[in-house]
Amino acid sequence: MFKNLTIKTRLTFTLSFLVAFLLGIETLGLWGMSKANDGLKTVYEDNVIPLGQLDHIESLLQQNRLLIAAALVTPTSEIIDNNTAILEKDIEEITKAWEGYMKTYLTPEEEKLASTFAEDQKKFVTEGLRPAIAALRTHEIIEANKIVVEKIRPLYELVKKDIGLLIDIQIDITKQEYKRQQDRYVITRNIFIALIIIALVMVVLISVAVTRVIFRPLEQAVKIANSVTTGDFTQQIDVRSTDEIGQLLQALKEMNDSLVTTVGQLRDSETHVRAMLNNLIEGIITINEYGVIGTFNATAERIFGYTEAEVLNKNVSMLMPVPYRDAHDSYLARYLQTRQKNIIGISREVVGLRKDGTIFPMELAVIETRQGESHIFTGSFRDISARKQAEEQKARLIYELESTQEELKSFAYVVSHDLKAPLRAISALAGWLVHDYSDKFDEKGKEYIDLLIKRVYRMDNLINGILQYSRVGRVKEQSVAVNLDQLVREVIDLLSPPANIVISIENTLPTVLVEPTRIEQVFQNLLFNAIKFMDKPQGEIRIACSSEDQHWKFLIADNGPGIELRHFERIFQLFQTLVPRDRMEGTGVGLSLVKKIVEMYGGKIWLESKVGEGSKFFFTLPKTVIISSN
Amino acid sequence: MRITNKPILLVEDDHVDTMTVIRALKDIRVTNPLVRQENGEEALNYLRDSNNDRPCIILLDLNMPIMNGIEFLQVMKNDDQLKVIPVIVLTTSEEQQDKVKSFNLGVAGYMTKPVDYLQFVEVMRSIDTYWTISEMP
């Protein structure tokens, strides 16, 4: 129960107890002193005064006898008168003194002796002194002398003996009383000494207790606090009491626990950061303002070929090739002075030096953080050798592609000119042969020449097809807002379909942002095919457009021969025709050209068809190229 | 041609094409003499020779050896003496850039040679008609 009280209460309690204890001792001392005083008073009153009275009585008795004797020796009337008067007075005084003595405390023995003395005294006075005084007064000296010899002398001896005994007893009693008082004083003194010793012992005990209760736990708390300061969080802190020290220890324990938790979290966090650092794809190096390396993660190890231990606390310039190596220190110093940023906060390409001496390109970004007065620079980097190679390869590929493109362009040019020139010559010469030498040719010869010229035209068409096809995407026209409704009508006019074919536009076509020539080629080829292959006496061609999410969907439907499903892919391939060219002239370029143009604009083209019933060609154009729609 | 006594200069490397032009001119009864030079350089030499008659019109092929048509135009149109002579490009090339370059160099016309001879004759007839009506310097 005592343990559960606070130190304040305990101290108050202990001090109160001490004060009470000392007050008790004090009271006891005072009491002892008053007792001693009482003792002294008793000794004085009960022993010394009676003794004095007895002495007085004794001396008076002696004086009585001497007065009588003196009066007898010189029995002049003057002396007799004088002495008898004194005697009378002395007797009175003795009586008075005796009365006084009798009033004091007397032991039974004393009382017995006193009564003897009183009787003897009375006899001495009545039988001795009074008759003597009477005889003297009457000057009967002989009589008086006789009384003295017969009565006064023996009686005096008796009385003297009695008073002597009383005095002896009184002295004895006084002695005893004194001794008793002496003993009492000794006892009192001893009690005091004992109490002082007890008080000292108590002080010692209280000191020990205070030490135990306050200072030792305080020292322990200080020790714990010091240990915590030096980073030892593992100690066991026992809280044994609920007092202030207990509270302090509890607070320390909670602080320690909280620190343990915090430190644990920090360690977890550090472990996490470290794990992260070591698992980053990028290399991480930190340096201080003197360029000294503080962190070197696993990727950095892998990239540079050094282990962390090999570079820690070394200057980062060891990772740089000459001449950057020599410039780095001065660069750092200059940055810290002028704050002029060269790399901090931005990412740039630099070169690094591996342990094996090879130099490699890397992309480096540096950020600066401050830890108190010092600067920490964190560089994150990646080895971009592969990327560089890829970039070079890409550049090479692009160059190759561009030269291929260039070759293609010149190929188209060669085709358009160099192939066409001889073709034209053949055509002209064949024509002149027919014209100039018609009489020299028989029917067979004329047929051959006719076939020759037809093949020339076919070849001319093929060449033109190649040229058209190669121009799509290569030769750029300005994209403008094209009103398709108007354009399609113009295309139909240009194609001038035969009377048995009706071309209808079902709804108003939108305005789109395209190259006019290209979109014209799309409609022209699709409509041209529909007209060209029409096998029904009443041809119907429908053009429609619908708006879908992100694009327009166009439809060109005919009631022609239709296309078998297995040819759906083939018809869009260059130079592929389904009908022999001798039966129906065609280059096989038209649909490939349409597909190329539609896809160039990000659209799709497909068809639905039933053999004998007709075909539906669909294509889409994204709306993003559209300016407005009617 | 409005002026019948001045020659027509044909700058053309292809023999059959030359024959085609001669035949077409004959078919449409153009009587002007035809002078043929095989490339731009020869044409320039001809033009700069004061002994030669200055042609009323030049028919120019573009694709030629030694000095092609565009190069010829670049020299000729910087020559104050020669730049007034109208030049009609007569070529196989339908390349846009050839057309643009030619017109930038101040040609009077750009015709592509059709494969069909009869169409070619029609082209030549158009040129003749135009330059019969048009005033010449």
XYZ file of N, CA and C in Angstrom, chain A residues 84-274:
573
model
N 15.109 32.451 81.685
C 13.786 31.814 81.679
C 12.907 32.324 80.553
N 13.054 33.647 80.337
C 12.269 34.203 79.172
C 12.664 33.517 77.856
N 14.031 33.403 77.716
C 14.486 32.723 76.476
C 13.975 31.300 76.422
N 14.005 30.674 77.648
C 13.529 29.287 77.709
C 12.062 29.183 77.312
N 11.300 30.081 77.849
C 9.885 30.066 77.470
C 9.712 30.180 75.964
N 10.484 31.164 75.484
C 10.407 31.402 74.040
C 10.863 30.188 73.208
N 11.968 29.595 73.725
C 12.509 28.402 73.010
C 11.513 27.267 73.006
N 10.856 27.072 74.218
C 9.872 25.987 74.278
C 8.780 26.209 73.216
N 8.365 27.477 73.201
C 7.335 27.820 72.195
C 7.821 27.526 70.762
N 9.099 27.950 70.598
C 9.687 27.746 69.251
C 9.793 26.268 68.886
N 10.219 25.469 69.928
C 10.312 24.014 69.707
C 8.942 23.461 69.328
N 7.949 23.883 70.054
C 6.598 23.404 69.774
C 6.195 23.735 68.339
N 6.521 25.021 68.048
C 6.198 25.460 66.679
C 6.935 24.630 65.612
N 8.286 24.484 65.885
C 9.098 23.700 64.928
C 8.584 22.270 64.830
N 8.267 21.721 65.951
C 7.733 20.342 65.976
C 6.434 20.248 65.202
N 5.603 21.242 65.424
C 4.343 21.223 64.663
C 4.624 21.267 63.167
N 5.593 22.156 62.876
C 6.005 22.245 61.423
C 6.519 20.913 60.932
N 7.369 20.279 61.725
C 7.925 18.977 61.303
C 6.838 17.966 61.131
N 5.922 17.963 62.059
C 4.872 16.961 62.012
C 3.975 17.110 60.781
N 3.969 18.336 60.288
C 3.151 18.538 59.078
C 3.774 17.890 57.848
N 5.103 17.689 57.894
C 5.773 17.083 56.726
C 5.444 15.612 56.652
N 5.825 15.070 55.402
C 5.561 13.634 55.220
C 6.468 12.811 56.097
N 5.859 11.900 56.858
C 6.651 11.076 57.762
C 6.395 9.610 57.471
N 7.448 8.868 57.521
C 7.289 7.426 57.352
C 6.716 6.864 58.649
N 6.181 5.668 58.599
C 5.625 5.087 59.824
C 6.667 5.000 60.933
N 7.883 4.675 60.538
C 8.961 4.558 61.520
C 9.201 5.911 62.172
N 9.207 6.924 61.309
C 9.425 8.274 61.823
C 8.302 8.665 62.759
N 7.092 8.296 62.283
C 5.952 8.636 63.140
C 6.091 7.996 64.544
N 6.531 6.763 64.522
C 6.728 6.056 65.810
C 7.764 6.766 66.666
N 8.885 7.092 66.031
C 9.946 7.795 66.751
C 9.462 9.171 67.199
N 8.680 9.796 66.296
C 8.188 11.142 66.612
C 7.297 11.118 67.851
N 6.406 10.084 67.868
C 5.522 10.019 69.040
C 6.337 9.780 70.320
N 7.382 8.967 70.255
C 8.270 8.757 71.395
C 8.898 10.059 71.824
N 9.415 10.765 70.732
C 10.066 12.028 71.013
C 9.075 13.002 71.632
N 7.825 13.029 71.050
C 6.846 13.972 71.590
C 6.563 13.704 73.047
N 6.427 12.445 73.405
C 6.187 12.088 74.797
C 7.337 12.515 75.676
N 8.572 12.144 75.218
C 9.771 12.465 76.002
C 9.953 13.960 76.128
N 9.678 14.633 75.057
C 9.818 16.101 75.023
C 8.853 16.717 76.000
N 7.620 16.176 75.909
C 6.589 16.697 76.806
C 7.039 16.511 78.274
N 7.547 15.305 78.556
C 8.053 14.999 79.891
C 9.161 15.935 80.263
N 10.087 16.136 79.252
C 11.237 17.002 79.465
C 10.798 18.404 79.812
N 9.728 18.842 79.100
C 9.264 20.212 79.369
C 8.499 20.260 80.690
N 7.521 19.355 80.805
C 6.671 19.426 81.962
C 7.367 19.001 83.239
N 8.160 17.975 83.138
C 8.790 17.488 84.344
C 10.147 18.100 84.582
N 10.769 18.574 83.500
C 12.123 19.141 83.630
C 12.144 20.651 83.627
N 11.881 21.153 82.513
C 12.084 22.580 82.281
C 11.138 23.444 83.094
N 9.835 23.105 83.044
C 8.882 23.950 83.728
C 9.174 24.040 85.229
N 9.363 22.883 85.905
C 9.670 22.997 87.318
C 10.975 23.759 87.564
N 11.931 23.542 86.628
C 13.215 24.240 86.764
C 13.045 25.726 86.645
N 12.252 26.110 85.646
C 11.993 27.530 85.429
C 11.288 28.116 86.626
N 10.263 27.316 87.160
C 9.542 27.805 88.314
C 10.477 27.958 89.512
N 11.356 26.956 89.732
C 12.290 27.019 90.820
C 13.254 28.182 90.708
N 13.707 28.400 89.596
C 14.624 29.507 89.335
C 13.973 30.835 89.606
N 12.754 30.907 89.203
C 12.063 32.172 89.363
C 11.856 32.482 90.843
N 11.730 31.392 91.546
C 11.589 31.581 92.964
C 12.903 31.521 93.678
N 13.935 31.476 92.928
C 15.289 31.394 93.403
C 15.549 30.254 94.297
N 14.873 29.239 94.092
C 15.177 28.022 94.825
C 16.226 27.270 94.042
N 17.434 27.686 94.172
C 18.498 27.215 93.318
C 18.796 25.745 93.539
N 18.704 25.362 94.819
C 19.001 23.964 95.091
C 17.986 23.079 94.455
N 16.726 23.546 94.704
C 15.632 22.797 94.077
C 15.831 22.672 92.610
N 16.180 23.830 92.066
C 16.420 23.864 90.595
C 17.563 22.953 90.192
N 18.599 23.022 90.969
C 19.738 22.156 90.669
C 19.376 20.694 90.754
N 18.562 20.445 91.810
C 18.090 19.059 91.972
C 17.268 18.595 90.798
N 16.426 19.458 90.347
C 15.593 19.146 89.154
C 16.476 18.904 87.931
N 17.499 19.781 87.863
C 18.398 19.595 86.694
C 19.078 18.244 86.738
N 19.571 17.946 87.929
C 20.315 16.675 87.991
C 19.404 15.467 87.805
N 18.196 15.574 88.464
C 17.348 14.386 88.481
C 16.468 14.231 87.242
N 16.019 15.354 86.831
C 15.073 15.264 85.718
C 15.646 15.695 84.371
N 16.164 16.946 84.421
C 16.572 17.504 83.111
C 17.687 16.693 82.428
N 18.640 16.350 83.193
C 19.764 15.625 82.590
C 19.342 14.331 81.939
N 18.684 13.361 82.689
C 18.297 12.133 81.991
C 17.285 12.353 80.860
N 16.352 13.282 81.170
C 15.327 13.519 80.119
C 15.943 14.119 78.849
N 16.879 15.002 79.120
C 17.570 15.605 77.967
C 18.289 14.550 77.136
N 18.936 13.629 77.888
C 19.621 12.573 77.164
C 18.625 11.805 76.308
N 17.492 11.509 76.897
C 16.445 10.760 76.170
C 15.963 11.504 74.938
N 15.662 12.828 75.271
C 15.161 13.652 74.140
C 16.211 13.797 73.045
N 17.460 14.009 73.530
C 18.542 14.150 72.561
C 18.714 12.894 71.724
N 18.602 11.760 72.449
C 18.702 10.485 71.724
C 17.575 10.350 70.708
N 16.371 10.701 71.161
C 15.211 10.628 70.229
C 15.395 11.499 68.992
N 15.761 12.755 69.297
C 15.934 13.657 68.139
C 17.076 13.222 67.249
N 18.103 12.666 67.918
C 19.251 12.117 67.115
C 18.791 11.015 66.188
N 17.971 10.118 66.758
C 17.456 9.042 65.907
C 16.638 9.595 64.738
N 15.782 10.555 65.122
C 14.948 11.160 64.039
C 15.820 11.781 62.944
N 16.848 12.498 63.419
C 17.758 13.118 62.432
C 18.444 12.065 61.569
N 18.886 10.995 62.248
C 19.553 9.926 61.478
C 18.627 9.361 60.399
N 17.390 9.055 60.896
C 16.422 8.513 59.924
C 16.188 9.488 58.791
N 16.010 10.779 59.252
C 15.742 11.799 58.191
C 16.887 11.873 57.182
N 18.123 11.788 57.728
C 19.295 11.796 56.837
C 19.253 10.595 55.924
N 18.936 9.427 56.547
C 18.835 8.211 55.706
C 17.822 8.396 54.566
N 16.659 8.888 55.009
C 15.592 9.077 54.000
C 16.045 10.034 52.927
N 16.664 11.124 53.376
C 17.152 12.110 52.404
C 18.147 11.481 51.441
N 19.037 10.710 52.049
C 20.021 10.024 51.212
C 19.333 9.140 50.174
N 18.376 8.341 50.701
C 17.648 7.433 49.792
C 16.939 8.214 48.679
N 16.275 9.279 49.210
C 15.531 10.099 48.222
C 16.470 10.657 47.167
N 17.584 11.145 47.595
C 18.582 11.694 46.668
C 19.047 10.646 45.664
N 19.299 9.460 46.291
C 19.744 8.386 45.419
C 18.654 8.021 44.387
N 17.411 8.039 44.928
C 16.298 7.734 44.036
C 16.226 8.739 42.890
N 16.356 9.998 43.264
C 16.327 11.036 42.225
C 17.482 10.882 41.248
N 18.645 10.529 41.855
C 19.832 10.298 41.009
C 19.539 9.200 39.986
N 18.989 8.104 40.495
C 18.677 6.962 39.612
C 17.697 7.377 38.509
N 16.680 8.119 38.973
C 15.677 8.556 38.002
C 16.318 9.398 36.896
N 17.211 10.256 37.282
C 17.918 11.097 36.297
C 18.697 10.244 35.303
N 19.372 9.242 35.903
C 20.158 8.346 35.022
C 19.244 7.656 34.010
N 18.106 7.184 34.545
C 17.164 6.501 33.639
C 16.709 7.457 32.547
N 16.325 8.661 32.974
C 15.878 9.653 31.996
C 16.963 9.917 30.954
N 18.181 10.062 31.437
C 19.304 10.317 30.522
C 19.460 9.162 29.526
N 19.381 7.975 30.097
C 19.546 6.809 29.232
C 18.445 6.746 28.167
N 17.222 7.045 28.659
C 16.119 7.052 27.681
C 16.417 8.045 26.574
N 16.895 9.249 26.972
C 17.234 10.256 25.964
C 18.258 9.761 24.979
N 19.314 9.156 25.545
C 20.390 8.640 24.664
C 19.800 7.620 23.698
N 18.954 6.742 24.271
C 18.335 5.707 23.422
C 17.498 6.348 22.324
N 16.735 7.390 22.734
C 15.886 8.042 21.737
C 16.722 8.706 20.647
N 17.811 9.339 21.080
C 18.690 9.979 20.080
C 19.231 8.935 19.123
N 19.632 7.790 19.739
C 20.143 6.709 18.872
C 19.048 6.267 17.911
N 17.836 6.111 18.473
C 16.716 5.703 17.602
C 16.515 6.721 16.494
N 16.574 8.018 16.895
C 16.390 9.063 15.879
C 17.461 8.961 14.809
N 18.707 8.754 15.241
C 19.803 8.628 14.265
C 19.565 7.449 13.343
N 19.182 6.320 14.002
C 18.920 5.113 13.204
C 17.818 5.403 12.190
N 16.782 6.117 12.683
C 15.678 6.424 11.779
C 16.131 7.296 10.614
N 16.979 8.311 10.956
C 17.498 9.178 9.881
C 18.243 8.343 8.845
N 19.079 7.422 9.402
C 19.831 6.556 8.480
C 18.865 5.736 7.638
N 17.865 5.140 8.337
C 16.911 4.297 7.619
C 16.159 5.108 6.562
N 15.742 6.327 6.964
C 14.999 7.162 6.004
C 15.891 7.520 4.817
N 17.172 7.839 5.131
C 18.102 8.135 4.027
C 18.183 6.961 3.075
N 18.356 5.762 3.722
C 18.452 4.564 2.881
C 17.182 4.409 2.051
N 16.047 4.611 2.754
C 14.767 4.443 2.058
C 14.634 5.450 0.924
N 15.000 6.734 1.231
C 14.903 7.760 0.200
C 15.823 7.410 -0.972
N 17.031 6.970 -0.598
C 17.970 6.558 -1.649
C 17.363 5.464 -2.499
N 16.793 4.473 -1.751
C 16.220 3.339 -2.484
C 15.046 3.769 -3.339
N 14.193 4.586 -2.718
C 12.930 4.907 -3.381
C 13.134 5.969 -4.454
N 14.023 6.932 -4.210
C 14.137 8.054 -5.148
C 15.410 8.002 -5.985
N 16.555 7.952 -5.282
C 17.791 8.174 -6.051
C 18.168 6.992 -6.913
N 17.963 5.806 -6.365
C 18.355 4.650 -7.180
C 17.527 4.573 -8.460
N 16.168 4.665 -8.337
C 15.389 4.672 -9.581
C 15.760 5.840 -10.488
N 16.070 7.007 -9.850
C 16.462 8.162 -10.675
C 17.742 7.865 -11.437
N 18.711 7.268 -10.685
C 19.969 6.889 -11.351
C 19.700 5.910 -12.470
N 18.786 4.974 -12.170
C 18.438 3.983 -13.201
C 17.839 4.686 -14.420
N 16.942 5.665 -14.120
C 16.315 6.410 -15.216
C 17.368 7.137 -16.031
N 18.343 7.763 -15.320
C 19.423 8.478 -16.013
C 20.215 7.497 -16.862
N 20.493 6.308 -16.279
C 21.259 5.298 -17.022
C 20.507 4.875 -18.292
N 19.187 4.662 -18.095
C 18.360 4.264 -19.238
C 18.380 5.354 -20.291
N 18.190 6.612 -19.816
C 18.167 7.722 -20.761
C 19.480 7.798 -21.530
N 20.609 7.611 -20.778
C 21.924 7.642 -21.440
C 22.060 6.529 -22.465
N 21.588 5.338 -22.079
C 21.658 4.202 -23.013
C 20.843 4.488 -24.260
N 19.640 5.071 -24.029
C 18.783 5.392 -25.172
C 19.505 6.383 -26.078
N 20.171 7.362 -25.429
C 20.915 8.355 -26.208
C 21.972 7.689 -27.077
N 22.643 6.658 -26.492
C 23.685 6.003 -27.277
C 23.125 4.971 -28.227
N 21.769 4.847 -28.253
C 21.152 4.026 -29.290
C 20.794 2.619 -28.882
N 20.878 2.342 -27.541
C 20.497 1.011 -27.088
C 19.027 1.007 -26.743
N 18.231 0.413 -27.610
C 16.786 0.407 -27.383
C 16.306 -0.932 -26.859
N 17.274 -1.814 -26.543
C 16.871 -3.180 -26.225
C 16.646 -3.376 -24.733
N 16.991 -2.383 -23.894
C 16.940 -2.606 -22.458
C 15.512 -2.772 -21.961
N 15.474 -3.583 -20.845
C 14.186 -3.861 -20.225
C 13.930 -2.766 -19.197
N 12.820 -2.105 -19.310
C 12.494 -1.075 -18.314
C 11.329 -1.577 -17.476
N 11.648 -1.838 -16.145
C 10.597 -2.338 -15.259
C 9.971 -1.179 -14.520
N 8.700 -1.101 -14.556
C 8.004 -0.069 -13.789
C 7.394 -0.765 -12.588
N 8.002 -0.504 -11.405
C 7.559 -1.252 -10.225
C 6.585 -0.453 -9.376
N 6.537 0.834 -9.545
C 5.654 1.632 -8.691
C 4.863 2.618 -9.536
N 3.910 3.225 -8.839
C 3.077 4.172 -9.565
C 3.405 5.607 -9.170
N 4.494 5.770 -8.378
C 4.822 7.119 -7.941
C 5.474 7.921 -9.069
N 6.025 9.097 -8.674
C 6.605 9.975 -9.690
C 7.723 9.292 -10.473
N 8.582 8.567 -9.737
C 9.664 7.847 -10.411
C 9.076 6.822 -11.349
N 8.026 6.142 -10.805
C 7.322 5.163 -11.638
C 6.796 5.826 -12.891
N 6.228 7.034 -12.690
C 5.697 7.758 -13.856
C 6.821 8.136 -14.814
N 7.948 8.586 -14.201
C 9.109 8.947 -15.034
C 9.582 7.734 -15.823
N 9.675 6.598 -15.100
C 10.123 5.373 -15.768
C 9.127 4.960 -16.841
N 7.830 5.129 -16.486
C 6.794 4.782 -17.457
C 6.953 5.654 -18.702
N 7.170 6.972 -18.431
C 7.363 7.895 -19.554
C 8.586 7.503 -20.367
N 9.671 7.139 -19.641
C 10.898 6.699 -20.325
C 10.632 5.450 -21.154
N 9.866 4.549 -20.515
C 9.564 3.293 -21.204
C 8.755 3.574 -22.468
N 7.760 4.479 -22.298
C 6.945 4.810 -23.472
C 7.780 5.492 -24.527
N 8.687 6.398 -24.045
C 9.590 7.089 -24.978
C 10.443 6.057 -25.714
N 10.978 5.134 -24.905
C 11.817 4.091 -25.474
C 11.033 3.248 -26.474
N 9.808 2.854 -26.021
C 8.973 2.043 -26.913
C 8.672 2.805 -28.194
N 8.319 4.101 -27.991
C 7.992 4.937 -29.146
C 9.206 5.057 -30.060
N 10.386 5.240 -29.407
C 11.625 5.317 -30.190
C 11.878 4.006 -30.918
N 11.641 2.907 -30.158
C 11.837 1.589 -30.779
C 10.936 1.466 -32.002
N 9.665 1.892 -31.818
C 8.719 1.825 -32.933
C 9.203 2.707 -34.075
N 9.556 3.974 -33.699
C 9.989 4.923 -34.729
C 11.248 4.418 -35.429
N 12.205 3.986 -34.575
C 13.458 3.496 -35.156
C 13.174 2.275 -36.023
N 12.247 1.428 -35.507
C 11.857 0.249 -36.294
C 11.287 0.664 -37.627
N 10.388 1.675 -37.566
C 9.784 2.154 -38.808
C 10.850 2.729 -39.721
N 11.763 3.510 -39.077
C 12.851 4.112 -39.872
C 13.697 3.031 -40.520
N 13.982 1.990 -39.696
C 14.813 0.915 -40.249
C 14.089 0.204 -41.374
N 12.765 -0.038 -41.111
C 11.959 -0.670 -42.167
C 12.003 0.190 -43.418
N 11.798 1.504 -43.170
C 11.782 2.448 -44.284
C 13.124 2.434 -45.000
N 14.202 2.410 -44.178
C 15.530 2.407 -44.778
C 15.749 1.138 -45.581
N 15.313 0.016 -44.955
C 15.437 -1.258 -45.661
C 14.671 -1.204 -46.978
N 13.466 -0.609 -46.864
C 12.619 -0.487 -48.050
C 13.306 0.371 -49.117
N 13.825 1.529 -48.637
C 14.502 2.440 -49.570
C 15.702 1.748 -50.196
N 16.448 1.025 -49.333
C 17.648 0.348 -49.814
C 17.274 -0.724 -50.847
